[in-house]
Each structure stands twice: as C-alpha cells, then as structure tokens.
Short mmCIF file of C-alpha atoms in Angstrom, two decimals:
data_model
loop_
_atom_site.label_atom_id
_atom_site.label_comp_id
_atom_site.label_asym_id
_atom_site.label_seq_id
_atom_site.Cartn_x
_atom_site.Cartn_y
_atom_site.Cartn_z
CA UNK A 1 0.09 0.01 0.25
CA UNK A 2 2.71 2.34 1.16
CA UNK A 3 3.92 1.89 -2.66
CA UNK A 4 0.89 2.58 -4.26
CA UNK A 5 0.82 6.19 -2.46
CA UNK A 6 4.43 6.86 -3.70
CA UNK A 7 3.72 6.34 -7.07
CA UNK A 8 0.41 9.10 -7.28
CA UNK A 9 2.89 10.88 -5.05
CA UNK A 10 5.48 11.28 -7.49
CA UNK A 11 3.29 11.21 -11.11
CA UNK A 12 0.97 13.97 -9.15
CA UNK A 13 4.39 15.84 -8.19
CA UNK A 14 7.07 15.00 -10.26
CA UNK A 15 5.63 12.87 -13.04
CA UNK A 16 6.81 14.54 -16.12
CA UNK A 17 10.32 15.71 -14.11
CA UNK A 18 10.81 12.48 -13.12
CA UNK A 19 9.98 10.98 -16.48
CA UNK A 20 12.15 13.32 -18.66
CA UNK A 21 15.57 12.96 -15.83
CA UNK A 22 15.37 8.74 -15.80
CA UNK A 23 15.31 9.21 -19.55
CA UNK A 24 18.28 11.71 -19.63
CA UNK A 25 19.93 8.15 -16.35
CA UNK A 26 19.03 6.04 -19.66
CA UNK A 27 20.14 7.74 -22.93
CA UNK A 28 23.65 9.33 -20.83
CA UNK A 29 24.45 6.06 -18.55
CA UNK A 30 26.30 7.79 -16.19
CA UNK A 31 28.93 6.19 -13.48
CA UNK A 32 26.71 7.29 -10.70
CA UNK A 33 22.46 7.55 -11.89
CA UNK A 34 21.65 8.19 -8.20
CA UNK A 35 24.13 11.66 -8.02
CA UNK A 36 23.56 12.47 -11.49
CA UNK A 37 19.62 12.34 -10.98
CA UNK A 38 19.49 14.34 -7.80
CA UNK A 39 21.99 17.31 -10.37
CA UNK A 40 19.72 17.08 -12.95
CA UNK A 41 16.63 17.61 -11.02
CA UNK A 42 18.32 20.35 -9.17
CA UNK A 43 18.88 21.80 -12.57
CA UNK A 44 15.49 21.85 -13.40
CA UNK A 45 13.72 23.22 -10.20
CA UNK A 46 16.81 26.30 -11.20
CA UNK A 47 14.95 26.79 -14.99
CA UNK A 48 11.96 26.50 -13.73
CA UNK A 49 12.33 29.12 -10.64
CA UNK A 50 13.98 31.32 -13.17
CA UNK A 51 11.03 30.78 -16.20
CA UNK A 52 8.47 31.72 -13.15
CA UNK A 53 10.54 34.48 -11.81
CA UNK A 54 10.86 35.88 -15.99
CA UNK A 55 7.04 35.66 -16.67
CA UNK A 56 6.48 37.69 -13.07
CA UNK A 57 9.00 39.99 -14.42
CA UNK A 58 7.25 40.25 -17.75
CA UNK A 59 3.37 41.01 -16.54
CA UNK A 60 5.02 43.73 -14.00
CA UNK A 61 6.91 45.18 -16.72
CA UNK A 62 3.25 44.57 -18.81
CA UNK A 63 1.34 46.06 -15.98
CA UNK A 64 3.68 48.87 -15.66
CA UNK A 65 3.26 49.35 -19.61
CA UNK A 66 -0.47 49.45 -19.12
CA UNK A 67 -1.13 51.68 -16.08
CA UNK A 68 1.97 54.25 -18.84
CA UNK A 69 -0.12 54.34 -21.46
CA UNK A 70 -3.52 54.91 -19.12
CA UNK A 71 -1.74 57.65 -17.52
CA UNK A 72 -1.24 59.09 -21.15
CA UNK A 73 -4.53 59.10 -22.39
CA UNK A 74 -5.93 60.54 -19.02
CA UNK A 75 -2.51 63.30 -19.23
CA UNK A 76 -4.29 63.53 -22.80
CA UNK A 77 -7.80 63.87 -21.82
CA UNK A 78 -7.15 66.80 -19.00
CA UNK A 79 -4.74 68.63 -21.19
CA UNK A 80 -7.68 68.35 -23.95
CA UNK A 81 -10.20 69.94 -21.37
CA UNK A 82 -7.73 72.36 -20.48
CA UNK A 83 -7.91 73.98 -23.68
CA UNK A 84 -11.36 73.56 -24.23
CA UNK A 85 -11.99 75.15 -20.71
CA UNK A 86 -9.22 77.87 -22.41
CA UNK A 87 -10.85 78.25 -25.40
CA UNK A 88 -14.55 78.35 -23.93
CA UNK A 89 -13.39 81.01 -21.14
CA UNK A 90 -12.04 83.36 -24.19
CA UNK A 91 -15.70 82.94 -25.67
CA UNK A 92 -17.05 83.94 -22.69
CA UNK A 93 -14.61 87.20 -22.25
CA UNK A 94 -15.11 87.93 -25.11
CA UNK A 95 -18.97 87.97 -24.66
CA UNK A 96 -18.75 89.56 -21.78
CA UNK A 97 -16.81 92.33 -23.52
CA UNK A 98 -18.99 92.72 -25.83
CA UNK A 99 -21.74 92.97 -23.62
CA UNK A 100 -19.88 95.59 -21.63
CA UNK A 101 -18.46 97.84 -24.45
CA UNK A 102 -21.69 97.54 -27.63
CA UNK A 103 -19.30 98.81 -30.83
CA UNK A 104 -20.99 101.74 -31.77
CA UNK A 105 -24.09 101.35 -34.36
CA UNK A 106 -25.44 103.80 -37.01
CA UNK A 107 -28.05 105.19 -36.64
CA UNK A 108 -29.12 105.73 -40.00
CA UNK A 109 -28.04 108.96 -40.68
CA UNK A 110 -24.58 108.63 -41.93
CA UNK A 111 -26.58 106.75 -44.83
CA UNK A 112 -29.00 108.67 -45.36
CA UNK A 113 -26.72 112.10 -45.74
CA UNK A 114 -23.50 110.35 -46.59
CA UNK A 115 -20.59 109.71 -44.58
CA UNK A 116 -19.56 112.10 -41.42
CA UNK A 117 -15.90 114.00 -41.42
CA UNK A 118 -14.96 115.46 -38.62
CA UNK A 119 -12.23 117.86 -39.23
CA UNK A 120 -8.78 116.76 -37.86
CA UNK A 121 -7.09 118.67 -34.52
CA UNK A 122 -3.37 119.76 -34.81
CA UNK A 123 -1.74 119.40 -31.50
CA UNK A 124 0.31 122.54 -30.76
CA UNK A 125 3.70 122.23 -28.91
CA UNK A 126 3.44 123.59 -25.59
CA UNK A 127 6.09 125.00 -23.35
CA UNK A 128 5.71 122.23 -20.25
CA UNK A 129 5.40 124.75 -17.32
CA UNK A 130 8.12 124.60 -14.72
CA UNK A 131 7.99 125.53 -11.19
CA UNK A 132 11.06 127.95 -9.94
CA UNK A 133 11.04 130.45 -7.36
CA UNK A 134 9.50 133.22 -9.64
CA UNK A 135 6.84 131.20 -9.72
CA UNK A 136 6.60 129.57 -6.86
CA UNK A 137 7.31 133.55 -5.33
CA UNK A 138 4.13 134.29 -7.35
CA UNK A 139 1.88 131.84 -5.87
CA UNK A 140 2.93 133.08 -2.57
CA UNK A 141 1.52 136.52 -3.80
CA UNK A 142 -1.53 135.49 -5.57
CA UNK A 143 -2.19 133.79 -1.84
CA UNK A 144 -5.04 136.66 -0.14
CA UNK A 145 -4.33 139.10 3.00
CA UNK A 146 -7.58 138.12 4.61
CA UNK A 147 -5.81 134.14 4.97
CA UNK A 148 -2.35 135.46 6.60
CA UNK A 149 -4.84 137.83 9.01
CA UNK A 150 -6.30 135.31 10.14
CA UNK A 151 -3.71 132.57 10.86
CA UNK A 152 -1.22 135.13 12.60
CA UNK A 153 -4.66 136.38 15.04
CA UNK A 154 -4.77 132.71 15.55
CA UNK A 155 -1.39 132.23 16.34
CA UNK A 156 -1.45 135.42 18.97
CA UNK A 157 -4.57 134.03 20.50
CA UNK A 158 -2.74 130.54 20.91
CA UNK A 159 0.67 133.22 22.86
CA UNK A 160 -2.28 135.08 24.76
CA UNK A 161 -4.04 132.07 25.68
CA UNK A 162 -0.78 129.82 26.77
CA UNK A 163 0.51 133.28 28.63
CA UNK A 164 -2.68 133.59 30.82
CA UNK A 165 -2.96 129.56 32.09
CA UNK A 166 0.53 130.02 32.88
CA UNK A 167 -0.55 133.73 34.99
CA UNK A 168 -3.11 131.46 36.38
CA UNK A 169 -0.61 129.02 37.83
CA UNK A 170 1.92 130.93 39.39
CA UNK A 171 -1.12 132.97 41.24
CA UNK A 172 -2.51 129.71 42.55
CA UNK A 173 0.77 128.73 43.62
CA UNK A 174 1.64 132.21 45.84
CA UNK A 175 -1.64 131.91 47.28
CA UNK A 176 -0.91 128.64 48.98
CA UNK A 177 2.83 129.81 50.17
CA UNK A 178 1.03 132.49 51.43
CA UNK A 179 -0.72 129.86 53.69
CA UNK A 180 1.52 128.25 55.59
#
C-alpha cells in the first residue's frame, strides 16, 4: 500500500520531471546515476524558477506599460479639457466684453446724408510749466491777505492763552505758599 501512495505522489508532483530525468539517465548512462539524477533535478528546478521569475517580471512590465498608457490617456484628456476650458473662457470673455462695451451702431443718419467726417485737429507744442523760485514766490503773492491775517490772529490767541494759563498757575502756587 505504501508503494502505491509513493507512486501517486511521484506522478502528481514529479510526473513529467521524473520521467524526463530517468530518460536522461538511460540515455547518458552515468557512472553514478543517483548523483546525476540529483543534479539533473536540481538544475530542472532552477530553470523552472527562472522561467517563473521571467514570467512574473514580464507581467509586471506589462502592467507598468498599461498603467503608463492609461496615465498618458488621462494626461491627454486633461490637456484636451484644459484647452476646451480655455477656449470657452476666452469666448465668454469676448461675449462679456461685447455686452459690456457694445460697438457703436450707426443711427441711419450717415447712410442718408453720407459719411460724416470731422476735421482733424493738430496738436500744438505748448511749453511745459516749470516751477521755479519766481513761480513759487508769485504763488505766495496770490494768497489773499485775509488768510495771512487770520493765521496770525490764531497764533496770537494761542500765545495769549498760554501766557494766561501760566500766570494763573503762578497765582495759585503763590496763594498756597501764603497760607503756611
């Protein structure tokens, strides 16, 4: 019974591998068939692992490629949407500028009478006003005398009030000294 279980296990797990290994032992007829079989199985497993790693790497590369393609498509869509948005924005600005500042329309008068033309005006070169000491003194002379007198009167009343406050303060201090 044990032998039947071992055979089933070997068929299930090592079926084709073991059959290939035994066929290679028969074909080569090594001096130590057990050692040859062990190396052959070890080499077979290494090759299988390399194939699996290459397959996994290939799948990862394919996934990265698909992901990059999707990112490019998304970037292109975003760029297209951005361009479309800019175009709509410019169109909106153009419409609002037309609504805000409508172009002047003819009232039908120019069509009846003919085209209206205005004479062109020539600009004359005028000297620039240059402020100098003479101009400044002239400006002071133009100030009415009423302003200068009222300013002087205000200064005098402020000065008189300050003197009055000072004398009152002196009088109160002298009165308190006489009490003692």
